[in-house]
mmCIF file of C-alpha atoms in Angstrom:
data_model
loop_
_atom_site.group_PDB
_atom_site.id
_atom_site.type_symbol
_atom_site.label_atom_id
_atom_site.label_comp_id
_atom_site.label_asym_id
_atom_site.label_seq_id
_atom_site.Cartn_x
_atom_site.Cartn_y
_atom_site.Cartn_z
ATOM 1 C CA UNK A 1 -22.199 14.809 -12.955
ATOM 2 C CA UNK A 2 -21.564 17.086 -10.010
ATOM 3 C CA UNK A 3 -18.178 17.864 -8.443
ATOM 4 C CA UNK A 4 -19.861 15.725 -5.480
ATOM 5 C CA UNK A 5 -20.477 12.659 -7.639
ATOM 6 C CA UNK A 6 -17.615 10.309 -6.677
ATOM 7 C CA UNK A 7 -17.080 11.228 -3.354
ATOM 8 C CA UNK A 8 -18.019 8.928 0.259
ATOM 9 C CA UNK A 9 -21.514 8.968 1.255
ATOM 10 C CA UNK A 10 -22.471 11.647 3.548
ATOM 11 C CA UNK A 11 -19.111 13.978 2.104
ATOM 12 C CA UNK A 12 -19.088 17.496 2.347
ATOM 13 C CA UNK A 13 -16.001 18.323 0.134
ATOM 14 C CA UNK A 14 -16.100 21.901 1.327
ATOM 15 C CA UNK A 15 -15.958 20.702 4.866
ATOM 16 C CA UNK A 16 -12.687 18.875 4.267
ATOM 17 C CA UNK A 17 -9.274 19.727 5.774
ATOM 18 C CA UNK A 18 -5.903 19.374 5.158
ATOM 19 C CA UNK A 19 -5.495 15.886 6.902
ATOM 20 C CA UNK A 20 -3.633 15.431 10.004
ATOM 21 C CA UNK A 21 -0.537 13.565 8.799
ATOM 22 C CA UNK A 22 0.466 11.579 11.508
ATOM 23 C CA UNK A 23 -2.480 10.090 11.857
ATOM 24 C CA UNK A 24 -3.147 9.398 8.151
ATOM 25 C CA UNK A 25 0.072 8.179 7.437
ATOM 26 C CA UNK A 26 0.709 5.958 11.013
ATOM 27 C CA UNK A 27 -3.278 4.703 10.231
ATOM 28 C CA UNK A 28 -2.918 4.051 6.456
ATOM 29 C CA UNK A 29 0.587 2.352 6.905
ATOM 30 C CA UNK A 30 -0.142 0.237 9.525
ATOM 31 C CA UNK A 31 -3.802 -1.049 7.812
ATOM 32 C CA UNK A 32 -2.160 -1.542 4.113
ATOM 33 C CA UNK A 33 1.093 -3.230 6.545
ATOM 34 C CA UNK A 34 -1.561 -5.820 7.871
ATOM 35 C CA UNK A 35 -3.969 -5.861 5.198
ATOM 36 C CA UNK A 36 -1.158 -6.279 2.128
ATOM 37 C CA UNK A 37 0.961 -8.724 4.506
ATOM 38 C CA UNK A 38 -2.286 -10.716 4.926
ATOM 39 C CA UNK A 39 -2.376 -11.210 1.068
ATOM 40 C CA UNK A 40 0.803 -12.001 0.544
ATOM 41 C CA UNK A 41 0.312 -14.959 3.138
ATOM 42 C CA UNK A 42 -2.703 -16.041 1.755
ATOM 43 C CA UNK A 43 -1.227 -16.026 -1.962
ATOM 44 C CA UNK A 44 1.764 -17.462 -0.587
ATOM 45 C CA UNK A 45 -0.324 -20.390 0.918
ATOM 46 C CA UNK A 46 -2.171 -21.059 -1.970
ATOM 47 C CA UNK A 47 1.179 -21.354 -3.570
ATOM 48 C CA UNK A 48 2.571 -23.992 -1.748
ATOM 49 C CA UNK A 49 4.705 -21.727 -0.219
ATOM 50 C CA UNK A 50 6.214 -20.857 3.251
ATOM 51 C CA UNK A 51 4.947 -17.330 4.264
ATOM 52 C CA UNK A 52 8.332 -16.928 6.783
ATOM 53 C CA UNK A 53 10.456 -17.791 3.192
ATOM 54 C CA UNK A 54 8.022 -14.851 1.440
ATOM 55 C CA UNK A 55 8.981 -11.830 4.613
ATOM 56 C CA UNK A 56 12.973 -13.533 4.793
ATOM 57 C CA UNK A 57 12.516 -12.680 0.518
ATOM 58 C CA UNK A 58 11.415 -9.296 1.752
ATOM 59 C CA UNK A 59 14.853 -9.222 4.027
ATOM 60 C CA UNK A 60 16.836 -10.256 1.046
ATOM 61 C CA UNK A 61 16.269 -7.146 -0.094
ATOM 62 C CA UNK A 62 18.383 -5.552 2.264
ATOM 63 C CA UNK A 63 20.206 -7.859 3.433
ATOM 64 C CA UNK A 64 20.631 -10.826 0.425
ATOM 65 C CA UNK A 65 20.672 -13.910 0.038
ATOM 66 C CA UNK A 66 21.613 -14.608 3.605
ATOM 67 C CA UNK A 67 18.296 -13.763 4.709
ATOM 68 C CA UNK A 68 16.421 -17.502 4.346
ATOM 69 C CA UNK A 69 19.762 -18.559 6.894
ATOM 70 C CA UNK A 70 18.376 -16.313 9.232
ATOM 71 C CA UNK A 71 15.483 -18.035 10.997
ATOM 72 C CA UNK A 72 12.812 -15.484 13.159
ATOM 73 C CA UNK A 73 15.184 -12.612 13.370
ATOM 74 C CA UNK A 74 15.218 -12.223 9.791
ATOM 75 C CA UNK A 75 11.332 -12.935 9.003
ATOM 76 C CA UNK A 76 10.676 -10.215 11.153
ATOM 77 C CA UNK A 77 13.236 -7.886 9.890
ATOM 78 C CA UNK A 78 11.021 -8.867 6.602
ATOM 79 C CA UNK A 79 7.479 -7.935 8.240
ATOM 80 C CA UNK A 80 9.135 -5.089 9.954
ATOM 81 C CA UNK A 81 10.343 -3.854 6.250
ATOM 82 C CA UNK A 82 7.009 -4.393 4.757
ATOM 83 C CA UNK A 83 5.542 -2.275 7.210
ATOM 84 C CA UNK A 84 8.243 0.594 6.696
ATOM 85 C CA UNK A 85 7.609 0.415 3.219
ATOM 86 C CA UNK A 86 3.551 0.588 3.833
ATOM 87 C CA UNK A 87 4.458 3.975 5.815
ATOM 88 C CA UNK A 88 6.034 5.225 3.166
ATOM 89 C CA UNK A 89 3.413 4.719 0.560
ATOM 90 C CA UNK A 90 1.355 6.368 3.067
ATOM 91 C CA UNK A 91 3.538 9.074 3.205
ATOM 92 C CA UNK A 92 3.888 10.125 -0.072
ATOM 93 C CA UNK A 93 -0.019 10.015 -1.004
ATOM 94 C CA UNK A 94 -0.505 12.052 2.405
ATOM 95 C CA UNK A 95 1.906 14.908 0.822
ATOM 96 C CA UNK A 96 1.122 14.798 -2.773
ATOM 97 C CA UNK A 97 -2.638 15.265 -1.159
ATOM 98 C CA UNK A 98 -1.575 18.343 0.095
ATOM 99 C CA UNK A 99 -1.019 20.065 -3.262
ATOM 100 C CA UNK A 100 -3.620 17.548 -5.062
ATOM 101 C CA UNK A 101 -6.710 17.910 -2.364
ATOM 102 C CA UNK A 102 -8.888 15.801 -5.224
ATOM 103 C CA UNK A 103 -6.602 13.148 -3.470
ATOM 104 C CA UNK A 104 -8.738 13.665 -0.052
ATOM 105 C CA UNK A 105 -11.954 14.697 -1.727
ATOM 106 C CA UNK A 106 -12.066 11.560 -4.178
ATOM 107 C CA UNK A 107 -10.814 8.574 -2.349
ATOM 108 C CA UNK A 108 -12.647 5.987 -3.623
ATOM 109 C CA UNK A 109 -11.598 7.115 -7.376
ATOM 110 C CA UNK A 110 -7.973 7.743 -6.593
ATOM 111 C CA UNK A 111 -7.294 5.164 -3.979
ATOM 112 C CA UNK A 112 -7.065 2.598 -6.336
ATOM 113 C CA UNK A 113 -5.528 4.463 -8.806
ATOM 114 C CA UNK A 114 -3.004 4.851 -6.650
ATOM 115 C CA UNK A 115 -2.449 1.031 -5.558
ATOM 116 C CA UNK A 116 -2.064 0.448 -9.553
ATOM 117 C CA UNK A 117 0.587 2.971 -9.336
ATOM 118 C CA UNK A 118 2.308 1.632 -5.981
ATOM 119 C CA UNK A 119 2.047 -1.890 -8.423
ATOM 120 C CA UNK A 120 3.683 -0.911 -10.953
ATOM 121 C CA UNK A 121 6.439 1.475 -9.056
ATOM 122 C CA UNK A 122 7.362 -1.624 -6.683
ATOM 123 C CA UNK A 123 8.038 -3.553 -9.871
ATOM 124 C CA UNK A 124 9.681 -1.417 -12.409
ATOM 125 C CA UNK A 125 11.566 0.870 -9.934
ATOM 126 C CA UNK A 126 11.348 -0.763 -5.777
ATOM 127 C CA UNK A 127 12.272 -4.760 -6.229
ATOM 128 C CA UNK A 128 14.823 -4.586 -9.086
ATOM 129 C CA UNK A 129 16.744 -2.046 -7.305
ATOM 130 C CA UNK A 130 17.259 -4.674 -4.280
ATOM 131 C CA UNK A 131 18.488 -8.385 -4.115
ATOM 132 C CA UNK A 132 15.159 -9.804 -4.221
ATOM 133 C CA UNK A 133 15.300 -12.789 -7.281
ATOM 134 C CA UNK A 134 12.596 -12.213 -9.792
ATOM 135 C CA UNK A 135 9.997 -14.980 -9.244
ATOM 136 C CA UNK A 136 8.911 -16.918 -12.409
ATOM 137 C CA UNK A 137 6.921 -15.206 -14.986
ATOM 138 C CA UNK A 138 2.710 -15.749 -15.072
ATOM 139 C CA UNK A 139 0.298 -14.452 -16.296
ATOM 140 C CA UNK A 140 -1.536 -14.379 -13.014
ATOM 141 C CA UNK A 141 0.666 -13.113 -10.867
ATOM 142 C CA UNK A 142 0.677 -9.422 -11.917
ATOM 143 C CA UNK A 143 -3.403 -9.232 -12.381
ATOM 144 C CA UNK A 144 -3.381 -10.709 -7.871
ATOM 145 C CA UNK A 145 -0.826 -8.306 -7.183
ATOM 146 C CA UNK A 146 -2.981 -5.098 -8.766
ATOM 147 C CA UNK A 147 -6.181 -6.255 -7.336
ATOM 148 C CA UNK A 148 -4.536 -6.763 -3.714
ATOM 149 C CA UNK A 149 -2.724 -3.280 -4.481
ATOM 150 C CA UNK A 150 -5.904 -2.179 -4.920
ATOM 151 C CA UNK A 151 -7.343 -3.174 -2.090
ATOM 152 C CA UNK A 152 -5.110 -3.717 0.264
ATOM 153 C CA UNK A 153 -2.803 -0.580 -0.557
ATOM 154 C CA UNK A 154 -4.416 1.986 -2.450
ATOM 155 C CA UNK A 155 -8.048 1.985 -0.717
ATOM 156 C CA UNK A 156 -7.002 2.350 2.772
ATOM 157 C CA UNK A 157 -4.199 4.663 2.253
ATOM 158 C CA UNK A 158 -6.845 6.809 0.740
ATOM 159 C CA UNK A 159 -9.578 6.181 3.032
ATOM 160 C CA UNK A 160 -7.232 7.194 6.060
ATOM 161 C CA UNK A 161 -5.870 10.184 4.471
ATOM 162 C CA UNK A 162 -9.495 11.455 3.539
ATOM 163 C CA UNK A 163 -10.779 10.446 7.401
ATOM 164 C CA UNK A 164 -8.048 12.095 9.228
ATOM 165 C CA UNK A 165 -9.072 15.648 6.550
ATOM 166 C CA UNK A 166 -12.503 14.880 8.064
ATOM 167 C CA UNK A 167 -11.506 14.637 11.705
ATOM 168 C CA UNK A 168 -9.947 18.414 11.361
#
């Protein structure tokens, strides 16, 4: 295999650039804040669920178990959370790219890698550290939330980061 062999069709990985952060991480966030809060709605759905309960959960975090008495203000402060928290994933992939450029060069290899890892961080080290209540065990439930990671969070985090190294 060549050092080219994984990366987008069309990539020059000589030609690539430190990326523009801003851009990356504003682009990425806001795509894996749609694109991940999407999912969730749609799982939630499927569920039998009420997608404003799911984002008030996601304000329970902060706030507790207050949240669900909370009506609109506090579904939004949930979406408006979710979306912080999507710019932070950004964040951190755009920086660790900067001393691991294999992060820009390779996105569709490390992209999901990285949504496995986002996976697994929000649910050893993110939701037990706030008031969220731990859902139910099932067996499905962890194999949707790393393909939507996946997906939804690693892939365009990655994508963005390597097209804003391109746009340089």
């Amino acid at each position: 295999m060549t050092e080219n062999a994984f990366t987008l069709p069309g990539d020059k990985s000589n030609s690539l650039q430190s990326p523009r952060a801003f851009n990356a991480i504003l682009y990425g966030g806001l795509a894996v804040g749609v694109l991940d809060g999407m999912a969730a709605v749609i799982l939630t759905l499927i569920n039998g669920r009420n997608p404003g309960r799911m984002f008030q959960g996601i304000a329970s975090g902060l706030i507790g178990r207050g949240a669900s008495e909370g009506g609109w203000v506090t579904v939004l402060l949930g979406v408006s959370l979710h979306v912080l928290i999507a710019l932070i994933w950004a964040m951190i992939y755009n920086i660790a790219s900067l001393r691991l450029p294999t992060l820009i060069r390779r996105p569709v290899i490390w992209g999901p890698i990285y949504g496995v890892v986002v996976y697994f961080a929000m649910q050893i080290i993110v939701l037990p550290l706030s008031a969220i209540r731990k859902p139910p065990f099932s067996f499905a439930a962890p194999i949707q939330g790393i393909i939507v990671h996946i997906v939804c969070v690693g892939l365009p985090i990655a994508f963005f980061a390597w097209r804003s190294a391109k746009s340089n």
